[in-house]
Amino acid sequence: MRTIGPWTLALLALATPGWAADIYRWTDGAGNVHYSNMDAEGDDAASVARDAPVAPPDEEASLNDATGDTADDAAGGTTAPADPSAFSTDASLRRNALERDLRATQQRLHEVDAHLAALARARGQHAQGSAATGGVATPTAAPEGIDLRSEEERTLATEREQLAQHADQVRDQAAKLREEVTARLGVTPPWWIDLRSEEERTLAAEREQLAQHADQVRDQAAKLREEVTARLGVTPPWWIDLR
């Protein structure tokens, strides 16, 4: 039997469109795919359509193996890890990335606000006349439709608006991630902490310290009451518990 390779077959098919012989595709006992112009005795053989493109065996196998993965990727995109521990790790990393993004955005917001405030103060100073204006006062109000802000102020104001919108988007993404984590694990895990800015973190830490101090003061007042009662034999009428 005369066996030809798939590339030779493809070239012959292109060179001789009127080729009359049938082409057969068959697999031997070792799993190797063959193409031949003769039927294989004792082996299953299938006729190959003359107009169909011939793919090399290795490419054909690769396409068959990859079909399922390609469909899954197209349908659902990136699949979350199936293992709960791996999923928690992945979600925690995504949450931390969002928090870093939010912090950087809010830090830039503070910088822009400080710069805008400085420019506004300078504009107020120029209103009374300054060295920068040669002693000539500048207007503080303008007719409707006229913007007295400098080009720098307008640029910074636009940037500030974009930063504020981005911060809102990051918070929305964090909220959706929390919902995803809760739905996947059945409960909000103890390691989850809602996104907070640096200022919010500072205020939260200060509040916690104040709450602890208030508890300490109440404990001291309770001990003082016990001391007074033990000394006088009764709680005096002038004693009023802290409120």
PDB file of C-alpha atoms in Angstrom:
ATOM      1  CA  MET A   1       0.000   0.000   0.000  1.00  0.00           C
ATOM      2  CA  ARG A   2       1.278   3.452  -0.831  1.00  0.00           C
ATOM      3  CA  THR A   3       0.869   5.922   2.062  1.00  0.00           C
ATOM      4  CA  ILE A   4       1.351   9.672   1.678  1.00  0.00           C
ATOM      5  CA  GLY A   5       1.764  12.386   4.261  1.00  0.00           C
ATOM      6  CA  PRO A   6      -0.949  14.974   5.000  1.00  0.00           C
ATOM      7  CA  TRP A   7       1.058  17.894   3.607  1.00  0.00           C
ATOM      8  CA  THR A   8       1.779  15.997   0.389  1.00  0.00           C
ATOM      9  CA  LEU A   9      -1.909  15.223   0.157  1.00  0.00           C
ATOM     10  CA  ALA A  10      -2.818  18.871   0.564  1.00  0.00           C
ATOM     11  CA  LEU A  11      -0.350  19.952  -2.144  1.00  0.00           C
ATOM     12  CA  LEU A  12      -1.591  17.308  -4.538  1.00  0.00           C
ATOM     13  CA  ALA A  13      -5.182  18.322  -3.903  1.00  0.00           C
ATOM     14  CA  LEU A  14      -4.344  21.914  -4.798  1.00  0.00           C
ATOM     15  CA  ALA A  15      -2.250  21.001  -7.831  1.00  0.00           C
ATOM     16  CA  THR A  16      -4.708  18.479  -9.322  1.00  0.00           C
ATOM     17  CA  PRO A  17      -8.295  19.516  -8.596  1.00  0.00           C
ATOM     18  CA  GLY A  18      -9.520  16.882 -11.056  1.00  0.00           C
ATOM     19  CA  TRP A  19      -7.853  13.980  -9.212  1.00  0.00           C
ATOM     20  CA  ALA A  20     -10.307  11.101  -9.507  1.00  0.00           C
ATOM     21  CA  ALA A  21      -8.944   8.621  -6.959  1.00  0.00           C
ATOM     22  CA  ASP A  22     -10.604   8.376  -3.560  1.00  0.00           C
ATOM     23  CA  ILE A  23      -8.580   9.332  -0.507  1.00  0.00           C
ATOM     24  CA  TYR A  24      -8.937   7.308   2.677  1.00  0.00           C
ATOM     25  CA  ARG A  25      -8.120   8.153   6.232  1.00  0.00           C
ATOM     26  CA  TRP A  26      -7.419   5.315   8.664  1.00  0.00           C
ATOM     27  CA  THR A  27      -5.802   4.684  12.038  1.00  0.00           C
ATOM     28  CA  ASP A  28      -3.487   1.769  12.677  1.00  0.00           C
ATOM     29  CA  GLY A  29      -3.281  -0.353  15.811  1.00  0.00           C
ATOM     30  CA  ALA A  30      -0.760   2.051  17.384  1.00  0.00           C
ATOM     31  CA  GLY A  31      -3.149   4.994  17.060  1.00  0.00           C
ATOM     32  CA  ASN A  32      -1.296   6.631  14.142  1.00  0.00           C
ATOM     33  CA  VAL A  33      -3.436   8.393  11.536  1.00  0.00           C
ATOM     34  CA  HIS A  34      -2.696   7.629   7.864  1.00  0.00           C
ATOM     35  CA  TYR A  35      -3.946   9.010   4.559  1.00  0.00           C
ATOM     36  CA  SER A  36      -3.824   6.783   1.469  1.00  0.00           C
ATOM     37  CA  ASN A  37      -5.234   6.434  -2.033  1.00  0.00           C
ATOM     38  CA  MET A  38      -6.129   2.828  -1.224  1.00  0.00           C
ATOM     39  CA  ASP A  39      -8.456   1.315   1.355  1.00  0.00           C
ATOM     40  CA  ALA A  40      -6.733  -0.228   4.359  1.00  0.00           C
ATOM     41  CA  GLU A  41      -7.260  -3.953   4.613  1.00  0.00           C
ATOM     42  CA  GLY A  42      -8.331  -5.049   8.045  1.00  0.00           C
ATOM     43  CA  ASP A  43      -8.563  -1.453   9.372  1.00  0.00           C
ATOM     44  CA  ASP A  44     -11.424   0.980   9.531  1.00  0.00           C
ATOM     45  CA  ALA A  45     -11.101   3.577   6.805  1.00  0.00           C
ATOM     46  CA  ALA A  46     -13.188   6.635   6.020  1.00  0.00           C
ATOM     47  CA  SER A  47     -13.324   8.428   2.712  1.00  0.00           C
ATOM     48  CA  VAL A  48     -12.062  12.021   2.861  1.00  0.00           C
ATOM     49  CA  ALA A  49     -14.057  14.688   0.977  1.00  0.00           C
ATOM     50  CA  ARG A  50     -11.961  16.112  -1.806  1.00  0.00           C
ATOM     51  CA  ASP A  51     -12.908  19.685  -1.078  1.00  0.00           C
ATOM     52  CA  ALA A  52     -12.255  19.417   2.664  1.00  0.00           C
ATOM     53  CA  PRO A  53      -8.963  20.822   3.992  1.00  0.00           C
ATOM     54  CA  VAL A  54      -6.587  18.202   5.344  1.00  0.00           C
ATOM     55  CA  ALA A  55      -5.132  18.900   8.757  1.00  0.00           C
ATOM     56  CA  PRO A  56      -1.950  17.226   9.984  1.00  0.00           C
ATOM     57  CA  PRO A  57      -2.610  14.609  12.670  1.00  0.00           C
ATOM     58  CA  ASP A  58      -0.882  16.601  15.415  1.00  0.00           C
ATOM     59  CA  GLU A  59      -2.925  19.722  14.611  1.00  0.00           C
ATOM     60  CA  GLU A  60      -6.114  17.673  14.436  1.00  0.00           C
ATOM     61  CA  ALA A  61      -5.472  16.196  17.890  1.00  0.00           C
ATOM     62  CA  SER A  62      -4.641  19.617  19.297  1.00  0.00           C
ATOM     63  CA  LEU A  63      -7.883  21.038  17.968  1.00  0.00           C
ATOM     64  CA  ASN A  64      -9.888  18.186  19.478  1.00  0.00           C
ATOM     65  CA  ASP A  65      -8.190  18.566  22.857  1.00  0.00           C
ATOM     66  CA  ALA A  66      -8.620  22.336  22.951  1.00  0.00           C
ATOM     67  CA  THR A  67     -12.264  22.489  21.852  1.00  0.00           C
ATOM     68  CA  GLY A  68     -13.726  22.206  25.324  1.00  0.00           C
ATOM     69  CA  ASP A  69     -11.340  24.739  26.907  1.00  0.00           C
ATOM     70  CA  THR A  70     -11.886  27.262  24.130  1.00  0.00           C
ATOM     71  CA  ALA A  71     -15.654  27.039  24.476  1.00  0.00           C
ATOM     72  CA  ASP A  72     -15.445  27.462  28.231  1.00  0.00           C
ATOM     73  CA  ASP A  73     -13.200  30.514  27.900  1.00  0.00           C
ATOM     74  CA  ALA A  74     -15.497  32.120  25.360  1.00  0.00           C
ATOM     75  CA  ALA A  75     -18.598  31.429  27.399  1.00  0.00           C
ATOM     76  CA  GLY A  76     -17.516  32.336  30.900  1.00  0.00           C
ATOM     77  CA  GLY A  77     -14.092  33.940  30.699  1.00  0.00           C
ATOM     78  CA  THR A  78     -11.773  33.306  33.617  1.00  0.00           C
ATOM     79  CA  THR A  79     -13.132  30.651  35.953  1.00  0.00           C
ATOM     80  CA  ALA A  80     -12.828  31.153  39.700  1.00  0.00           C
ATOM     81  CA  PRO A  81     -10.826  28.497  41.577  1.00  0.00           C
ATOM     82  CA  ALA A  82     -12.982  25.544  42.613  1.00  0.00           C
ATOM     83  CA  ASP A  83     -11.189  24.997  45.920  1.00  0.00           C
ATOM     84  CA  PRO A  84     -12.636  27.266  48.676  1.00  0.00           C
ATOM     85  CA  SER A  85      -9.163  27.958  50.094  1.00  0.00           C
ATOM     86  CA  ALA A  86      -7.791  28.930  46.683  1.00  0.00           C
ATOM     87  CA  PHE A  87     -10.892  31.032  46.024  1.00  0.00           C
ATOM     88  CA  SER A  88     -10.442  32.875  49.351  1.00  0.00           C
ATOM     89  CA  THR A  89      -6.805  33.586  48.526  1.00  0.00           C
ATOM     90  CA  ASP A  90      -7.708  34.869  45.066  1.00  0.00           C
ATOM     91  CA  ALA A  91     -10.543  37.044  46.433  1.00  0.00           C
ATOM     92  CA  SER A  92      -8.290  38.445  49.168  1.00  0.00           C
ATOM     93  CA  LEU A  93      -5.646  39.420  46.610  1.00  0.00           C
ATOM     94  CA  ARG A  94      -8.286  41.096  44.435  1.00  0.00           C
ATOM     95  CA  ARG A  95      -9.651  42.971  47.449  1.00  0.00           C
ATOM     96  CA  ASN A  96      -6.172  44.185  48.448  1.00  0.00           C
ATOM     97  CA  ALA A  97      -5.521  45.400  44.901  1.00  0.00           C
ATOM     98  CA  LEU A  98      -8.768  47.393  44.980  1.00  0.00           C
ATOM     99  CA  GLU A  99      -7.833  48.915  48.333  1.00  0.00           C
ATOM    100  CA  ARG A 100      -4.404  49.985  47.036  1.00  0.00           C
ATOM    101  CA  ASP A 101      -6.103  51.538  44.019  1.00  0.00           C
ATOM    102  CA  LEU A 102      -8.566  53.408  46.248  1.00  0.00           C
ATOM    103  CA  ARG A 103      -5.802  54.696  48.533  1.00  0.00           C
ATOM    104  CA  ALA A 104      -3.724  55.981  45.626  1.00  0.00           C
ATOM    105  CA  THR A 105      -6.795  57.647  44.101  1.00  0.00           C
ATOM    106  CA  GLN A 106      -7.773  59.364  47.349  1.00  0.00           C
ATOM    107  CA  GLN A 107      -4.212  60.474  48.010  1.00  0.00           C
ATOM    108  CA  ARG A 108      -4.178  62.164  44.620  1.00  0.00           C
ATOM    109  CA  LEU A 109      -7.582  63.683  45.427  1.00  0.00           C
ATOM    110  CA  HIS A 110      -6.134  65.266  48.577  1.00  0.00           C
ATOM    111  CA  GLU A 111      -3.218  66.664  46.556  1.00  0.00           C
ATOM    112  CA  VAL A 112      -5.550  68.134  43.938  1.00  0.00           C
ATOM    113  CA  ASP A 113      -7.814  69.653  46.605  1.00  0.00           C
ATOM    114  CA  ALA A 114      -4.834  71.267  48.345  1.00  0.00           C
ATOM    115  CA  HIS A 115      -3.582  72.697  45.052  1.00  0.00           C
ATOM    116  CA  LEU A 116      -7.009  74.028  44.131  1.00  0.00           C
ATOM    117  CA  ALA A 117      -7.349  75.658  47.568  1.00  0.00           C
ATOM    118  CA  ALA A 118      -3.950  77.330  47.153  1.00  0.00           C
ATOM    119  CA  LEU A 119      -4.909  78.655  43.717  1.00  0.00           C
ATOM    120  CA  ALA A 120      -8.225  79.942  45.078  1.00  0.00           C
ATOM    121  CA  ARG A 121      -6.421  81.777  47.897  1.00  0.00           C
ATOM    122  CA  ALA A 122      -4.030  83.301  45.398  1.00  0.00           C
ATOM    123  CA  ARG A 123      -6.945  84.479  43.290  1.00  0.00           C
ATOM    124  CA  GLY A 124      -8.463  86.092  46.386  1.00  0.00           C
ATOM    125  CA  GLN A 125      -5.223  87.887  47.134  1.00  0.00           C
ATOM    126  CA  HIS A 126      -5.014  89.177  43.574  1.00  0.00           C
ATOM    127  CA  ALA A 127      -8.509  90.592  43.987  1.00  0.00           C
ATOM    128  CA  GLN A 128      -7.049  93.224  46.330  1.00  0.00           C
ATOM    129  CA  GLY A 129      -4.090  93.848  44.075  1.00  0.00           C
ATOM    130  CA  SER A 130      -0.684  92.217  44.505  1.00  0.00           C
ATOM    131  CA  ALA A 131       2.818  92.212  43.145  1.00  0.00           C
ATOM    132  CA  ALA A 132       1.788  89.539  40.684  1.00  0.00           C
ATOM    133  CA  THR A 133      -0.852  91.831  39.192  1.00  0.00           C
ATOM    134  CA  GLY A 134       1.217  95.013  39.473  1.00  0.00           C
ATOM    135  CA  GLY A 135      -1.034  96.300  42.228  1.00  0.00           C
ATOM    136  CA  VAL A 136      -4.119  96.097  40.008  1.00  0.00           C
ATOM    137  CA  ALA A 137      -7.140  94.432  41.587  1.00  0.00           C
ATOM    138  CA  THR A 138      -8.631  91.483  39.739  1.00  0.00           C
ATOM    139  CA  PRO A 139     -12.367  90.730  39.639  1.00  0.00           C
ATOM    140  CA  THR A 140     -13.782  88.168  42.038  1.00  0.00           C
ATOM    141  CA  ALA A 141     -17.096  87.792  40.254  1.00  0.00           C
ATOM    142  CA  ALA A 142     -17.907  87.574  36.584  1.00  0.00           C
ATOM    143  CA  PRO A 143     -21.021  87.758  34.458  1.00  0.00           C
ATOM    144  CA  GLU A 144     -22.897  84.515  34.003  1.00  0.00           C
ATOM    145  CA  GLY A 145     -21.180  82.135  31.619  1.00  0.00           C
ATOM    146  CA  ILE A 146     -17.675  83.522  32.227  1.00  0.00           C
ATOM    147  CA  ASP A 147     -15.206  81.365  34.173  1.00  0.00           C
ATOM    148  CA  LEU A 148     -12.594  83.357  36.092  1.00  0.00           C
ATOM    149  CA  ARG A 149     -10.577  80.271  36.938  1.00  0.00           C
ATOM    150  CA  SER A 150      -7.148  79.833  35.421  1.00  0.00           C
ATOM    151  CA  GLU A 151      -6.388  77.096  32.936  1.00  0.00           C
ATOM    152  CA  GLU A 152      -4.580  75.198  35.678  1.00  0.00           C
ATOM    153  CA  GLU A 153      -7.620  75.387  37.961  1.00  0.00           C
ATOM    154  CA  ARG A 154      -9.916  74.087  35.233  1.00  0.00           C
ATOM    155  CA  THR A 155      -7.536  71.231  34.451  1.00  0.00           C
ATOM    156  CA  LEU A 156      -7.281  70.280  38.110  1.00  0.00           C
ATOM    157  CA  ALA A 157     -11.051  70.475  38.547  1.00  0.00           C
ATOM    158  CA  THR A 158     -11.522  68.067  35.617  1.00  0.00           C
ATOM    159  CA  GLU A 159      -8.943  65.690  37.070  1.00  0.00           C
ATOM    160  CA  ARG A 160     -10.641  65.842  40.457  1.00  0.00           C
ATOM    161  CA  GLU A 161     -13.992  64.879  38.941  1.00  0.00           C
ATOM    162  CA  GLN A 162     -12.407  61.924  37.145  1.00  0.00           C
ATOM    163  CA  LEU A 163     -10.654  60.797  40.335  1.00  0.00           C
ATOM    164  CA  ALA A 164     -13.900  60.967  42.312  1.00  0.00           C
ATOM    165  CA  GLN A 165     -15.688  58.886  39.671  1.00  0.00           C
ATOM    166  CA  HIS A 166     -12.883  56.317  39.698  1.00  0.00           C
ATOM    167  CA  ALA A 167     -13.038  56.063  43.494  1.00  0.00           C
ATOM    168  CA  ASP A 168     -16.775  55.350  43.252  1.00  0.00           C
ATOM    169  CA  GLN A 169     -16.126  52.668  40.642  1.00  0.00           C
ATOM    170  CA  VAL A 170     -13.529  50.981  42.869  1.00  0.00           C
ATOM    171  CA  ARG A 171     -16.003  50.942  45.777  1.00  0.00           C
ATOM    172  CA  ASP A 172     -18.659  49.416  43.504  1.00  0.00           C
ATOM    173  CA  GLN A 173     -16.214  46.705  42.405  1.00  0.00           C
ATOM    174  CA  ALA A 174     -15.367  45.969  46.033  1.00  0.00           C
ATOM    175  CA  ALA A 175     -19.056  45.698  46.919  1.00  0.00           C
ATOM    176  CA  LYS A 176     -19.626  43.235  44.055  1.00  0.00           C
ATOM    177  CA  LEU A 177     -16.588  41.229  45.129  1.00  0.00           C
ATOM    178  CA  ARG A 178     -17.953  41.002  48.661  1.00  0.00           C
ATOM    179  CA  GLU A 179     -21.280  39.738  47.307  1.00  0.00           C
ATOM    180  CA  GLU A 180     -19.416  37.158  45.199  1.00  0.00           C
ATOM    181  CA  VAL A 181     -17.367  35.983  48.187  1.00  0.00           C
ATOM    182  CA  THR A 182     -20.419  35.760  50.462  1.00  0.00           C
ATOM    183  CA  ALA A 183     -22.418  33.848  47.844  1.00  0.00           C
ATOM    184  CA  ARG A 184     -19.543  31.438  47.209  1.00  0.00           C
ATOM    185  CA  LEU A 185     -18.628  30.761  50.854  1.00  0.00           C
ATOM    186  CA  GLY A 186     -22.139  31.084  52.267  1.00  0.00           C
ATOM    187  CA  VAL A 187     -21.019  33.748  54.762  1.00  0.00           C
ATOM    188  CA  THR A 188     -18.877  36.861  54.790  1.00  0.00           C
ATOM    189  CA  PRO A 189     -15.461  35.565  55.939  1.00  0.00           C
ATOM    190  CA  PRO A 190     -13.769  37.121  58.995  1.00  0.00           C
ATOM    191  CA  TRP A 191     -10.812  38.271  56.889  1.00  0.00           C
ATOM    192  CA  TRP A 192     -13.035  40.544  54.798  1.00  0.00           C
ATOM    193  CA  ILE A 193     -12.718  44.242  55.665  1.00  0.00           C
ATOM    194  CA  ASP A 194     -14.636  46.854  53.701  1.00  0.00           C
ATOM    195  CA  LEU A 195     -12.472  49.262  51.740  1.00  0.00           C
ATOM    196  CA  ARG A 196     -11.543  52.401  53.651  1.00  0.00           C
ATOM    197  CA  SER A 197      -9.458  55.413  52.806  1.00  0.00           C
ATOM    198  CA  GLU A 198      -6.407  56.341  54.856  1.00  0.00           C
ATOM    199  CA  GLU A 199      -8.419  59.047  56.612  1.00  0.00           C
ATOM    200  CA  GLU A 200     -11.207  56.585  57.386  1.00  0.00           C
ATOM    201  CA  ARG A 201      -8.668  54.108  58.755  1.00  0.00           C
ATOM    202  CA  THR A 202      -7.137  56.808  60.973  1.00  0.00           C
ATOM    203  CA  LEU A 203     -10.533  57.895  62.283  1.00  0.00           C
ATOM    204  CA  ALA A 204     -11.574  54.284  62.879  1.00  0.00           C
ATOM    205  CA  ALA A 205      -8.391  53.649  64.878  1.00  0.00           C
ATOM    206  CA  GLU A 206      -8.951  56.838  66.877  1.00  0.00           C
ATOM    207  CA  ARG A 207     -12.564  55.842  67.584  1.00  0.00           C
ATOM    208  CA  GLU A 208     -11.440  52.439  68.829  1.00  0.00           C
ATOM    209  CA  GLN A 209      -8.917  54.077  71.150  1.00  0.00           C
ATOM    210  CA  LEU A 210     -11.550  56.494  72.470  1.00  0.00           C
ATOM    211  CA  ALA A 211     -13.981  53.626  73.092  1.00  0.00           C
ATOM    212  CA  GLN A 212     -11.317  51.735  75.024  1.00  0.00           C
ATOM    213  CA  HIS A 213     -10.519  54.844  77.084  1.00  0.00           C
ATOM    214  CA  ALA A 214     -14.232  55.334  77.882  1.00  0.00           C
ATOM    215  CA  ASP A 215     -14.400  51.743  79.140  1.00  0.00           C
ATOM    216  CA  GLN A 216     -11.353  52.361  81.330  1.00  0.00           C
ATOM    217  CA  VAL A 217     -12.962  55.487  82.831  1.00  0.00           C
ATOM    218  CA  ARG A 218     -16.151  53.527  83.620  1.00  0.00           C
ATOM    219  CA  ASP A 219     -14.065  50.822  85.312  1.00  0.00           C
ATOM    220  CA  GLN A 220     -12.290  53.437  87.422  1.00  0.00           C
ATOM    221  CA  ALA A 221     -15.640  54.974  88.411  1.00  0.00           C
ATOM    222  CA  ALA A 222     -16.999  51.538  89.431  1.00  0.00           C
ATOM    223  CA  LYS A 223     -13.926  50.902  91.577  1.00  0.00           C
ATOM    224  CA  LEU A 224     -14.258  54.320  93.153  1.00  0.00           C
ATOM    225  CA  ARG A 225     -17.894  53.593  94.050  1.00  0.00           C
ATOM    226  CA  GLU A 226     -16.878  50.319  95.666  1.00  0.00           C
ATOM    227  CA  GLU A 227     -14.178  52.154  97.643  1.00  0.00           C
ATOM    228  CA  VAL A 228     -16.614  54.848  98.824  1.00  0.00           C
ATOM    229  CA  THR A 229     -19.256  52.302  99.779  1.00  0.00           C
ATOM    230  CA  ALA A 230     -16.730  50.189 101.669  1.00  0.00           C
ATOM    231  CA  ARG A 231     -15.422  53.229 103.532  1.00  0.00           C
ATOM    232  CA  LEU A 232     -18.810  54.739 104.479  1.00  0.00           C
ATOM    233  CA  GLY A 233     -20.708  51.495 104.834  1.00  0.00           C
ATOM    234  CA  VAL A 234     -23.305  52.665 102.355  1.00  0.00           C
ATOM    235  CA  THR A 235     -23.416  54.310  98.981  1.00  0.00           C
ATOM    236  CA  PRO A 236     -23.894  57.993  99.773  1.00  0.00           C
ATOM    237  CA  PRO A 237     -26.895  59.829  98.291  1.00  0.00           C
ATOM    238  CA  TRP A 238     -24.635  62.219  96.459  1.00  0.00           C
ATOM    239  CA  TRP A 239     -23.129  59.415  94.397  1.00  0.00           C
ATOM    240  CA  ILE A 240     -24.388  59.344  90.808  1.00  0.00           C
ATOM    241  CA  ASP A 241     -23.162  56.706  88.420  1.00  0.00           C
ATOM    242  CA  LEU A 242     -21.387  57.994  85.323  1.00  0.00           C
ATOM    243  CA  ARG A 243     -23.629  58.465  82.326  1.00  0.00           C
TER     244      ARG A 243
END
